Short mmCIF file of C-alpha atoms in Angstrom, two decimals:
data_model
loop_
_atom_site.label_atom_id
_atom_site.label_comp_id
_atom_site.label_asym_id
_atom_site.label_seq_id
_atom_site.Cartn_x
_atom_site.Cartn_y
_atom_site.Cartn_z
CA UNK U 811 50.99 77.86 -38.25
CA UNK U 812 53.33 75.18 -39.34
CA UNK U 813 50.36 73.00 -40.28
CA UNK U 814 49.44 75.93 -42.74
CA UNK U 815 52.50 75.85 -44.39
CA UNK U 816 52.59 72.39 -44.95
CA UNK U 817 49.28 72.46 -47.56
CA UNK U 818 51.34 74.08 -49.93
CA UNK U 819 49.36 71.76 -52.60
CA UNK U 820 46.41 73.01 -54.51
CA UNK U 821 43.09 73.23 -52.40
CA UNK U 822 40.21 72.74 -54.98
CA UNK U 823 36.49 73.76 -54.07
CA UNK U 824 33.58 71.61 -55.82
CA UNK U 825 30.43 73.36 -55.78
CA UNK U 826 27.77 70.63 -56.32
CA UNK U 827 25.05 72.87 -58.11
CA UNK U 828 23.37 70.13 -60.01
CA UNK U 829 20.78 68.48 -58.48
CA UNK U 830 17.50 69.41 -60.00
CA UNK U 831 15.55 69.53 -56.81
CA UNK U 832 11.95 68.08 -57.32
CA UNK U 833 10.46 68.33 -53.72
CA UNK U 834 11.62 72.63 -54.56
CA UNK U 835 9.59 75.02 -57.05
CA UNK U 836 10.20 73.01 -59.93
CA UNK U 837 10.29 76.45 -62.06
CA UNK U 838 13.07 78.09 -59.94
CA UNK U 839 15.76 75.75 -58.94
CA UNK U 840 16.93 75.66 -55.48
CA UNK U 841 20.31 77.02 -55.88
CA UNK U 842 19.07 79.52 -57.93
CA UNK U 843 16.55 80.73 -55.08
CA UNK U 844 17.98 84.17 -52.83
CA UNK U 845 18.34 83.97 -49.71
CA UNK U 846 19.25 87.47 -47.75
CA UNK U 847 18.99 89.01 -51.91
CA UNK U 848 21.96 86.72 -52.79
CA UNK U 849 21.27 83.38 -55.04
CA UNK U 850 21.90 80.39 -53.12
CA UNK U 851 24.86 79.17 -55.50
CA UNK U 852 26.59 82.24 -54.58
CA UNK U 853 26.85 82.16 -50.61
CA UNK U 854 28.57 78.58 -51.47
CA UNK U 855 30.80 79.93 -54.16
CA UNK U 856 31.97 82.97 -51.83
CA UNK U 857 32.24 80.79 -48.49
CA UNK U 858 35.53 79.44 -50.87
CA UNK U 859 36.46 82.59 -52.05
CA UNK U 860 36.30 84.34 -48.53
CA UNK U 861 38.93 81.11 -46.93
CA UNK U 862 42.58 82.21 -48.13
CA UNK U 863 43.20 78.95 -48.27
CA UNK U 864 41.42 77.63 -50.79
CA UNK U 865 42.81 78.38 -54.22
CA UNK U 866 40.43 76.65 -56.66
CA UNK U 867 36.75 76.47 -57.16
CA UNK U 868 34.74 74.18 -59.55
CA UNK U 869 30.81 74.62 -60.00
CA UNK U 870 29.28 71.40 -61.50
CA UNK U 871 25.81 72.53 -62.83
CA UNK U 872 23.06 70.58 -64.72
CA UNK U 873 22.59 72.25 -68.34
CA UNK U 874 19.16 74.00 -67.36
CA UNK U 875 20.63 75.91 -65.05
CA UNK U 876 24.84 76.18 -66.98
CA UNK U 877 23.65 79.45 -68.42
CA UNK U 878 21.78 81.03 -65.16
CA UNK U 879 25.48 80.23 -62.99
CA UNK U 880 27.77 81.33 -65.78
CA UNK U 881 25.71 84.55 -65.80
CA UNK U 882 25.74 85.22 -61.87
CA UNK U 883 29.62 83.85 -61.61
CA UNK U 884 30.61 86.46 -64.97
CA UNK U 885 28.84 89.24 -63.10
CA UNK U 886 30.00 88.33 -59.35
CA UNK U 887 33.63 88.15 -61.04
CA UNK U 888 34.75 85.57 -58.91
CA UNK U 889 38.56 84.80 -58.80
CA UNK U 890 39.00 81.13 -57.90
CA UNK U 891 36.35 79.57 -60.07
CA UNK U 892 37.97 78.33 -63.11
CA UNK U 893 35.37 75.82 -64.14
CA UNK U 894 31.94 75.35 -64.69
CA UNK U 895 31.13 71.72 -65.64
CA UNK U 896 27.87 69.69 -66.50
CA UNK U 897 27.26 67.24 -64.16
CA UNK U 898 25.21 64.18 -63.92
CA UNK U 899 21.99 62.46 -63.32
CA UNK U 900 23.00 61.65 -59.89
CA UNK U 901 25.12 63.27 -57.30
CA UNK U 902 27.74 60.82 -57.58
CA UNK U 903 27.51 60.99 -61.58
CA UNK U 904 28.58 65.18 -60.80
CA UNK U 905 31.41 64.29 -58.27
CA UNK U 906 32.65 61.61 -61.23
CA UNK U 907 32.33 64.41 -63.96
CA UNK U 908 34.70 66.98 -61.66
CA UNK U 909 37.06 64.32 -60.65
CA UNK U 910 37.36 63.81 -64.78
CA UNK U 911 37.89 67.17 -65.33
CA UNK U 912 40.35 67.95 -62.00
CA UNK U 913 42.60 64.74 -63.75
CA UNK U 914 42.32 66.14 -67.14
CA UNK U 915 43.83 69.66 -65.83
CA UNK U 916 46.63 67.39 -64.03
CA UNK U 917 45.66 68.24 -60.56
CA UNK U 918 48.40 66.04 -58.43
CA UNK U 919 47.66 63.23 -56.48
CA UNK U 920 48.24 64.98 -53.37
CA UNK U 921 45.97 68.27 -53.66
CA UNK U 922 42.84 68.38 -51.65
CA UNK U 923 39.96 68.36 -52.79
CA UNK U 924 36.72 69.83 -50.79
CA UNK U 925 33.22 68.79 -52.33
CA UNK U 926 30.17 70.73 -51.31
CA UNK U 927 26.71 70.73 -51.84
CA UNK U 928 26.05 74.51 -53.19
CA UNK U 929 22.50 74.15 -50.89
CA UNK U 930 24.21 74.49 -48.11
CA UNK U 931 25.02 77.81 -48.31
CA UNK U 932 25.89 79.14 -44.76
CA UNK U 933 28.96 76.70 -44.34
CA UNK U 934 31.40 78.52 -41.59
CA UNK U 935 35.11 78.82 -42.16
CA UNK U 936 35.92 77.29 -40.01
CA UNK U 937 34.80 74.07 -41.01
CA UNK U 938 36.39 74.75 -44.46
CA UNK U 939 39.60 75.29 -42.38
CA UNK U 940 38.79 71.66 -40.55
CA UNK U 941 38.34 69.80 -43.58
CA UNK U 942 41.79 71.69 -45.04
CA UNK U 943 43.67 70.64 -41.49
CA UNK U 944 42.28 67.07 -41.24
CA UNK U 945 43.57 66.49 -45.07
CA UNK U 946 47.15 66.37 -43.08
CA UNK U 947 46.46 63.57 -40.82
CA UNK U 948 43.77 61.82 -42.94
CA UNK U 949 43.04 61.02 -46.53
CA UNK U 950 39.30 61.84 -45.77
CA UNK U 951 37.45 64.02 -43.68
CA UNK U 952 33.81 64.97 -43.38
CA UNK U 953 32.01 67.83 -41.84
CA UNK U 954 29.11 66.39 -39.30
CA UNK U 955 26.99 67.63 -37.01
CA UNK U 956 26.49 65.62 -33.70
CA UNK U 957 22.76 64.35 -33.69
CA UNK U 958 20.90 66.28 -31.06
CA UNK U 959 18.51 63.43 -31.45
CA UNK U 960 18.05 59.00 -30.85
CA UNK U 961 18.60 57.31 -33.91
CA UNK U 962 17.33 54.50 -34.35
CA UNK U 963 18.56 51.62 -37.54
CA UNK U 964 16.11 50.13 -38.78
CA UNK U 965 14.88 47.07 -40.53
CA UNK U 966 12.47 45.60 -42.76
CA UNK U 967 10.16 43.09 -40.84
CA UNK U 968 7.18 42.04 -43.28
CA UNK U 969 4.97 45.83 -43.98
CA UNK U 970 6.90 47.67 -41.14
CA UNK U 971 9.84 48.72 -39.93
CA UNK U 972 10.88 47.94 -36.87
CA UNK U 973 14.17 48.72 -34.74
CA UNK U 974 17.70 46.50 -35.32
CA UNK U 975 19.88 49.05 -33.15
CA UNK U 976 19.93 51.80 -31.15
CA UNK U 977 23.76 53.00 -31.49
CA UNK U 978 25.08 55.40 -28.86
CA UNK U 979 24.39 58.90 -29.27
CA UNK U 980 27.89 60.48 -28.92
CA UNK U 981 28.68 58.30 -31.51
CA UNK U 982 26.29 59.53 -34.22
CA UNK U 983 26.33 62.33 -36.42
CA UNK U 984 24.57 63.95 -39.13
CA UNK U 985 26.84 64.09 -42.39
CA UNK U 986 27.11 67.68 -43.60
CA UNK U 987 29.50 68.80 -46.40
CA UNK U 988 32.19 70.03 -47.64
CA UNK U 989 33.53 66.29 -47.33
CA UNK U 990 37.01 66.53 -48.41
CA UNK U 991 39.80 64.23 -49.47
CA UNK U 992 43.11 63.99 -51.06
CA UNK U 993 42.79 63.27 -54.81
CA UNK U 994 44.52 60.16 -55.48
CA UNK U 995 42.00 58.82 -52.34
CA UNK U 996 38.50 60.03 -53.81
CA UNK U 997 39.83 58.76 -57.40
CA UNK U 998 41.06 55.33 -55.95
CA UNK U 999 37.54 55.19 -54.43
CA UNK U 1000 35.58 56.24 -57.30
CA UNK U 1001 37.48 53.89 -59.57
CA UNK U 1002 36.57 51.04 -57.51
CA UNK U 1003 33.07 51.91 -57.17
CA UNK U 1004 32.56 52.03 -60.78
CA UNK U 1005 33.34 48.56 -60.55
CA UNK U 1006 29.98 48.17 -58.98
CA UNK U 1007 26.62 47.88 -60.54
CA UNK U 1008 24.57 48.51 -57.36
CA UNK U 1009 26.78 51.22 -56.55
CA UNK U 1010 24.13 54.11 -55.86
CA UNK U 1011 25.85 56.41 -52.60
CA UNK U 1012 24.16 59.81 -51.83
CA UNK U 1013 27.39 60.84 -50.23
CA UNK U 1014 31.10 60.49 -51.38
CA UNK U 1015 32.51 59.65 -47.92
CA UNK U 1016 30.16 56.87 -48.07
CA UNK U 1017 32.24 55.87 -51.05
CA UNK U 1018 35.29 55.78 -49.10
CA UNK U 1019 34.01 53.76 -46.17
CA UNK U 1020 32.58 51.28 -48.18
CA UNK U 1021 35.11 50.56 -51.32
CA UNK U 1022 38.68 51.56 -48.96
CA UNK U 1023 37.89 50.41 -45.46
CA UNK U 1024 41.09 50.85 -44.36
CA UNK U 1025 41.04 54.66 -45.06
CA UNK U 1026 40.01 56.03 -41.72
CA UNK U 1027 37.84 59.30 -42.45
CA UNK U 1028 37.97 61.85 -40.08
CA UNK U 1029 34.87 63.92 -38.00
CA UNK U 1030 35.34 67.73 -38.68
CA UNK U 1031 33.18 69.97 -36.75
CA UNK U 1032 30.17 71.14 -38.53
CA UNK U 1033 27.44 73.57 -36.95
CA UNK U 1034 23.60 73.61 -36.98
CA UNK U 1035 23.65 76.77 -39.61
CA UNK U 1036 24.90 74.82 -41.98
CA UNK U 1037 21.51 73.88 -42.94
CA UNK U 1038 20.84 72.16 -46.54
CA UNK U 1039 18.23 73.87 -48.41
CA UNK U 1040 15.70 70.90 -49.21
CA UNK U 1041 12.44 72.18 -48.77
CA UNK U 1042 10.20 75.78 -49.19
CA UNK U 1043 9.49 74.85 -45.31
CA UNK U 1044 13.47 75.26 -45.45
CA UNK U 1045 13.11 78.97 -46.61
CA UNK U 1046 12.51 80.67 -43.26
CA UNK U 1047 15.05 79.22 -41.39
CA UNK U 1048 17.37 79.58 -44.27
CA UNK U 1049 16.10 83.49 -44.25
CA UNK U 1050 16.85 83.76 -40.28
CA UNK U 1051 20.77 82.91 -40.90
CA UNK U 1052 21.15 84.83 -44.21
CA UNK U 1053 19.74 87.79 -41.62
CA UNK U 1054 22.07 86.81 -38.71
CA UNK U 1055 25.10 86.68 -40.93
CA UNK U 1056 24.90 89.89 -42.60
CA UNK U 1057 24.02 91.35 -39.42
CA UNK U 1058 27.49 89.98 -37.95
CA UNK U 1059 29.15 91.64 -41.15
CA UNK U 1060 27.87 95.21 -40.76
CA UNK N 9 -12.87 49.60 -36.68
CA UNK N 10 -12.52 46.06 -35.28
CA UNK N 11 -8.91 46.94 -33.97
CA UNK N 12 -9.97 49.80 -31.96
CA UNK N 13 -12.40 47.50 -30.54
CA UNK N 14 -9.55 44.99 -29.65
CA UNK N 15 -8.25 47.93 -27.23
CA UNK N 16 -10.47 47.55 -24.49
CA UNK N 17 -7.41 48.06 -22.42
CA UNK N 18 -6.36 50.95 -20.42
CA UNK N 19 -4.50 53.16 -22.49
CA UNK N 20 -2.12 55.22 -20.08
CA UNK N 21 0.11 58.19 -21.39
CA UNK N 22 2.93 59.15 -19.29
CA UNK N 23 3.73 62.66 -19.44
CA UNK N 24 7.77 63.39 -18.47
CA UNK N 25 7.62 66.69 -17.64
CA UNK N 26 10.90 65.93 -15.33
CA UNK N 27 13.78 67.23 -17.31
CA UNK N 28 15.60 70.47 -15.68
CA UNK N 29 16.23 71.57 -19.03
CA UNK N 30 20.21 73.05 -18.52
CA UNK N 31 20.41 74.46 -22.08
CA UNK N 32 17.25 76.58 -21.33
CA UNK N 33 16.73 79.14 -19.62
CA UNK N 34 17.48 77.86 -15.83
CA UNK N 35 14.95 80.60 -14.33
CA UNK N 36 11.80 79.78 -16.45
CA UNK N 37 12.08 75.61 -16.91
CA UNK N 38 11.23 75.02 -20.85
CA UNK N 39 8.68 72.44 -20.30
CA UNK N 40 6.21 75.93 -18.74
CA UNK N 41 7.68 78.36 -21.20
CA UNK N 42 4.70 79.32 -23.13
CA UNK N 43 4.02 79.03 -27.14
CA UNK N 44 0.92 80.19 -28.89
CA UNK N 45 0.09 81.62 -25.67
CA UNK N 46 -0.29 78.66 -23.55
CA UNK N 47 2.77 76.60 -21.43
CA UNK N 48 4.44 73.73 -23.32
CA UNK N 49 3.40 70.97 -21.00
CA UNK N 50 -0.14 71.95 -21.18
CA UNK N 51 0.25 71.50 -25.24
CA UNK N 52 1.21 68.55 -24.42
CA UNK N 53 -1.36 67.26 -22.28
CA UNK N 54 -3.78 68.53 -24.09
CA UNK N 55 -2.60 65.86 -27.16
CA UNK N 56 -3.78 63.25 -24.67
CA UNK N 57 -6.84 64.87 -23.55
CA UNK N 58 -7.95 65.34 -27.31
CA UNK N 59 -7.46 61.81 -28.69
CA UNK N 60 -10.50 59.40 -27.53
CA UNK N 61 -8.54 56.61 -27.49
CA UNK N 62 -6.15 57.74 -24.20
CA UNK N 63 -7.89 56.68 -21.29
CA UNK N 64 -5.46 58.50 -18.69
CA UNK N 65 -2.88 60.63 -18.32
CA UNK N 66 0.40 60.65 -15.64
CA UNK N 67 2.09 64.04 -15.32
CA UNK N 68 5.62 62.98 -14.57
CA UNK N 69 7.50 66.72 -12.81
CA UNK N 70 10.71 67.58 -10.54
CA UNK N 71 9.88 68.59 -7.39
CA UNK N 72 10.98 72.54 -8.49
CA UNK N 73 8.13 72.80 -10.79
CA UNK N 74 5.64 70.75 -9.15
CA UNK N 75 3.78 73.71 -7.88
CA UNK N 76 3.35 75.51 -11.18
CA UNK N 77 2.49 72.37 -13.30
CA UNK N 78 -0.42 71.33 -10.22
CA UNK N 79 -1.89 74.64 -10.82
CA UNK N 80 -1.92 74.46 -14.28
CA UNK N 81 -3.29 71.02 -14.22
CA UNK N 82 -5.93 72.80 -11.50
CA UNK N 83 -6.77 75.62 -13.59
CA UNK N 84 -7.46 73.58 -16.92
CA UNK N 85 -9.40 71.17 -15.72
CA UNK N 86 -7.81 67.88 -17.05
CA UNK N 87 -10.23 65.32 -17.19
CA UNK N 88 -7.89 62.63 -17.78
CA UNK N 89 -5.09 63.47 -15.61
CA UNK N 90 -5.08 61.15 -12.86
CA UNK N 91 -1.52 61.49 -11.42
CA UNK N 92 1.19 64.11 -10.85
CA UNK N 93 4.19 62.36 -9.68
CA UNK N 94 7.91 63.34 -8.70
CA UNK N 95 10.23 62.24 -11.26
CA UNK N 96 13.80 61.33 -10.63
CA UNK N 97 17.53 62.36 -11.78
CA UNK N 98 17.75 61.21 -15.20
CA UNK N 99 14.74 60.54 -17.37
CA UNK N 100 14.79 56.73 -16.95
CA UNK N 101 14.23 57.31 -12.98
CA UNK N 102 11.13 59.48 -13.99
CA UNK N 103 9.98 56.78 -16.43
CA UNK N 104 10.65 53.71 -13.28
CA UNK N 105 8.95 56.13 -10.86
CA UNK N 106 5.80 56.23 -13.19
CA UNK N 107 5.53 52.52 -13.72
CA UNK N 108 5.75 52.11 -10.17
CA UNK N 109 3.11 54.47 -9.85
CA UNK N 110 1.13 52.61 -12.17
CA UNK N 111 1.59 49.19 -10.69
CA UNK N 112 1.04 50.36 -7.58
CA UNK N 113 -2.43 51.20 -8.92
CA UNK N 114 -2.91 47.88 -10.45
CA UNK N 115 -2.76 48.93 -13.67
CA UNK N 116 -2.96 45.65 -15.58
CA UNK N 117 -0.35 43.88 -17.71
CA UNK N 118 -1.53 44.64 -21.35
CA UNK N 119 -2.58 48.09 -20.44
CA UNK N 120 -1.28 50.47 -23.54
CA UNK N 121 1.66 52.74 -21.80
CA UNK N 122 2.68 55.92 -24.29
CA UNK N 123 5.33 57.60 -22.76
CA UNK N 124 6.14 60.95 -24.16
CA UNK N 125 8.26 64.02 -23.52
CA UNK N 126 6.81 67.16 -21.90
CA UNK N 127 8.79 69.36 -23.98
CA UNK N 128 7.17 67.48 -27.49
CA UNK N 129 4.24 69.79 -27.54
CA UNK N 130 2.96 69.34 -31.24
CA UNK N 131 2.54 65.36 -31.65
CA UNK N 132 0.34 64.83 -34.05
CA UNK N 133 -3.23 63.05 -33.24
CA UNK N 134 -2.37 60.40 -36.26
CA UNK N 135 1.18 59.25 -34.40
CA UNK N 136 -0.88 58.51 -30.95
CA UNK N 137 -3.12 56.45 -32.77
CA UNK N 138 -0.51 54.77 -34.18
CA UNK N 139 0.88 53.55 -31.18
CA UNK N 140 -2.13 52.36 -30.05
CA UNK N 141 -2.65 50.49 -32.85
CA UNK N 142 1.10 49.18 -33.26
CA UNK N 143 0.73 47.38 -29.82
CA UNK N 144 -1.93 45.18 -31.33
CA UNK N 145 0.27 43.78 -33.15
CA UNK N 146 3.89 44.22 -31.45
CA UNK N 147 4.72 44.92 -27.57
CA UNK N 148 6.78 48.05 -28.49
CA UNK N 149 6.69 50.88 -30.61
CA UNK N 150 8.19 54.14 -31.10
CA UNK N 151 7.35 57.23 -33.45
CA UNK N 152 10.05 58.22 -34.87
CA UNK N 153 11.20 60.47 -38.26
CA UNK N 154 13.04 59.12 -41.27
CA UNK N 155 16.21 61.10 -41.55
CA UNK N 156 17.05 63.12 -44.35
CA UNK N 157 20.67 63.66 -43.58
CA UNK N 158 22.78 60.83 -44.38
CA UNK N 159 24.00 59.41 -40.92
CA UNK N 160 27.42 58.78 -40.04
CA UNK N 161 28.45 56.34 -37.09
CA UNK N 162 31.59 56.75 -35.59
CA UNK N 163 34.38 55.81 -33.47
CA UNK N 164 37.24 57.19 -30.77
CA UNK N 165 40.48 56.94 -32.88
CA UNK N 166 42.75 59.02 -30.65
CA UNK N 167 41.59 62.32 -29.70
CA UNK N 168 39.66 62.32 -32.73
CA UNK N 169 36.42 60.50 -34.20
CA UNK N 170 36.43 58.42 -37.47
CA UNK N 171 33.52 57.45 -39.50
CA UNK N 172 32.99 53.57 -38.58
CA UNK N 173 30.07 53.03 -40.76
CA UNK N 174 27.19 54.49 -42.70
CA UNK N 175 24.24 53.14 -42.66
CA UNK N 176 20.95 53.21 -45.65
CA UNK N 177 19.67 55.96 -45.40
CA UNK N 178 15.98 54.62 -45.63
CA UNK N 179 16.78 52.52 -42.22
CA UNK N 180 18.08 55.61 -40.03
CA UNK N 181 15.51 57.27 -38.21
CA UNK N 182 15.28 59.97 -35.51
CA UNK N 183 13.44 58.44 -32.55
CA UNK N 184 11.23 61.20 -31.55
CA UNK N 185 7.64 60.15 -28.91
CA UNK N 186 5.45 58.62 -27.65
CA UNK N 187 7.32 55.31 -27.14
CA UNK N 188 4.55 52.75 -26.30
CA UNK N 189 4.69 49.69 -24.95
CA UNK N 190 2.62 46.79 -23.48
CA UNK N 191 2.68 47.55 -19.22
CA UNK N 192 4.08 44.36 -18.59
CA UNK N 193 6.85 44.36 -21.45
CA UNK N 194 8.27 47.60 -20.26
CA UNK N 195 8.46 46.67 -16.83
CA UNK N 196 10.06 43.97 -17.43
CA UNK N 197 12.67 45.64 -19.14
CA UNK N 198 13.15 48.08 -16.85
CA UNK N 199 13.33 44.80 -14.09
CA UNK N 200 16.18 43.27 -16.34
CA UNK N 201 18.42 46.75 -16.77
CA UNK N 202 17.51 47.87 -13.04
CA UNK N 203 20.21 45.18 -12.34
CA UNK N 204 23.25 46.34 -15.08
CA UNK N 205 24.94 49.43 -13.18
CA UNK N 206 26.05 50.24 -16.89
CA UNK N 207 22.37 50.97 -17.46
CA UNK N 208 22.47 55.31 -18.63
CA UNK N 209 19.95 55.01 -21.82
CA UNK N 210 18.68 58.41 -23.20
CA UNK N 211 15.50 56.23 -24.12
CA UNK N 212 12.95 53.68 -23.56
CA UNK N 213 12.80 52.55 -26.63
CA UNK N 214 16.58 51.14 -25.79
CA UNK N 215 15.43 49.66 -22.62
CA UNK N 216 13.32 46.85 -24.35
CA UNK N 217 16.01 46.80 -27.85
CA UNK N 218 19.01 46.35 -25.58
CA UNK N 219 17.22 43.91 -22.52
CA UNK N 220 14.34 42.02 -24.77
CA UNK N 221 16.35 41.51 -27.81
CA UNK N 222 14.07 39.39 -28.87
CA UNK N 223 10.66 41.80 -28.84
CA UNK N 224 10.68 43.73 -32.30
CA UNK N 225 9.78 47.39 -31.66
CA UNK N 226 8.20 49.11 -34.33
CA UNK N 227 8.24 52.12 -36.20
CA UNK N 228 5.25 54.50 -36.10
CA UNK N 229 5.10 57.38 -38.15
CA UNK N 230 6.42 60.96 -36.67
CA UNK N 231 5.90 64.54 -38.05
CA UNK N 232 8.75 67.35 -39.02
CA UNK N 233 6.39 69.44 -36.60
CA UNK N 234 6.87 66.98 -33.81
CA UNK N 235 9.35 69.05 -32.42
CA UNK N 236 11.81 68.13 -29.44
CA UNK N 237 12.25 72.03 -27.54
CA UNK N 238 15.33 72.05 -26.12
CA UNK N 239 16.76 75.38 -26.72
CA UNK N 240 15.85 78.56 -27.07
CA UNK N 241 16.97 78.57 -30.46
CA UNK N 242 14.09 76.23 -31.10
CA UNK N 243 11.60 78.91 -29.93
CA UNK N 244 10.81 80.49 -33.36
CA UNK N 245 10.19 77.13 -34.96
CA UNK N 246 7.76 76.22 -31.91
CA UNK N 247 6.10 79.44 -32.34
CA UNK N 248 5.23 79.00 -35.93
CA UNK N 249 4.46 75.75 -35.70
CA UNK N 250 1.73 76.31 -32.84
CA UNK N 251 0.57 79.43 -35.17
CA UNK N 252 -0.04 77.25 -37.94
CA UNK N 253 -2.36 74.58 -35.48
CA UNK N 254 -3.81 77.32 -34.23
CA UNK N 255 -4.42 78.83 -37.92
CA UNK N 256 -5.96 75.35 -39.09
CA UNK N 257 -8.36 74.80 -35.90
CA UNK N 258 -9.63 78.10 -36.19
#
């Protein structure tokens, strides 16, 4: 328990809730949707508030959807979030606008930070716990899932693709979130990357990798539940966990 | 039409139907565990039998279930299945044991080999005929999935694994089958890594990528519903998927 004692800094929660989701029901956005009669924003906001260890949340929303969340986080009462931002056009735009906001409220250079996409709503504890416990040995950490699957890299070779690499498969994984880092890190990172005009990542530990190489970022264990919420075809897989979970709770 | 005229060739799929399946359930091997009411390898045969452009078919079993899968064979009345053979330990002694087989029958050296996994049961008729027409043009090709997770690569740093790199996410795909190749290019890989007692791929594609560098193999488009069963948590996703074929051929 020593380890526990040590992250006596702030542990901040952001909820990515702002992507507008075209391939979803353009009318009722994604995180909106309920899953096992719950909105999808909300099983992400209470994974946070259910891990003692976390003592802050952020949701970062897009404005069609600011007053639907402040609605469902005023009713839900929730403790730990203390802001509700507007976030960008892209996902790395929202991370930017939260990092902003964390350094305006003078969050310290040390506290860690765990960003989360609010689809994935069934993330387990104990990979909230990982990412929290990693943050002591590394500056960056990532939930992933090992992929159960080949893959293959690929490049471009006239009208097709064709295959550059097969890597090995113990050594490839399928990024999940939260992805979590120590502040001064993910600002470092961000601050360099803005630096960059072709700088278009759909995933902040990609921002670490590629502008601080020398930052190792560490593999947390994530699990096949925590499925991200893409699709309708997503729905009745997403239903089958809701239904498992609450089953587990009774 | 001129290119399916090109393919006077033989065009041979090889059905593994070898694996043991140790994350199923050991009494009731996955590859005859039945969806839509009918045994997975027979879904998958039937994929072969159904696409005019497959000349022949090789059943590739382990001894255990040799029995069961001749009777089924028996029973349905394959046309095209000219072969049931033993298979070996690992997959890659199933897939040598089969193009033994088919030298042995004097199978000639542009024949078009797909080799595909038993327990693949819904391949869509638009990815065989993609291989088949990829290997007018290349000696390899794979179907395969773009991913829609980002994918992480990593590496051993102590007892714990560290993101190495992460690739575009347009170039990672999940290799899924049939691989195809041209008869002679695949045995000739398999000739080259039959001498490297480091040789343990979990896939032919690899075979010709990591021996015949110098052969491009090429994508060919795969389906979500090109599902890989490999535990029974993958059962209710089989099942719905064979409802819906059944659904749309009705």
């Amino acid at each position: 328990m020593s380890q526990r004692e040590q992250s006596a800094v702030p542990v901040v929660a952001v909820v990515l809730a702002a992507g507008f989701g075209t391939r979803f029901d353009p009318n009722n956005p994604k995180q909106l949707v309920s899953v096992g009669g719950k909105p999808i924003v909300c099983w992400s906001i209470e994974a946070f508030e259910a891990n003692p260890r976390v003592t802050d949340t952020v949701v970062v929303v897009n404005p069609q959807v600011r007053h639907a969340v402040e609605r469902l986080v005023d009713q839900a009462g929730y403790p730990k979030v203390r802001m509700i931002l507007n976030g960008g056009a892209e996902r790395v735009d929202s991370t930017a606008a939260a990092l902003d906001a964390l350094a305006a409220a003078g969050i310290p250079g040390d506290a860690k930070i765990l960003i989360h996409d609010a689809v994935r709503p069934f993330v387990a504890q104990s990979s909230i716990d990982g990412c929290v416990d990693a943050l002591d040995r590394f500056t960056a950490a990532t939930v992933a899932f090992a992929s159960t699957d080949t893959v293959l890299l690929t490049r471009d070779l006239g009208d097709v693709k064709v295959v550059q690499s097969v890597p090995d498969r113990p050594q490839t994984f399928r990024a999940q979130t939260p992805q979590a880092f120590r502040f001064s890190t993910i600002r470092r990172a961000y601050a360099l990357a803005a630096h960059d005009p072709d700088f278009h990542p759909t995933d902040d530990t990609r921002v670490v990798v590629d502008y601080l190489p020398d930052e190792p970022v560490a593999i947390v264990a994530g699990s096949e539940t925590n499925l991200k919420v893409t699709t309708l075809a997503d729905m009745p897989t997403a239903e089958r966990i809701a239904a498992d979970i609450l089953t587990q709770r009774r």
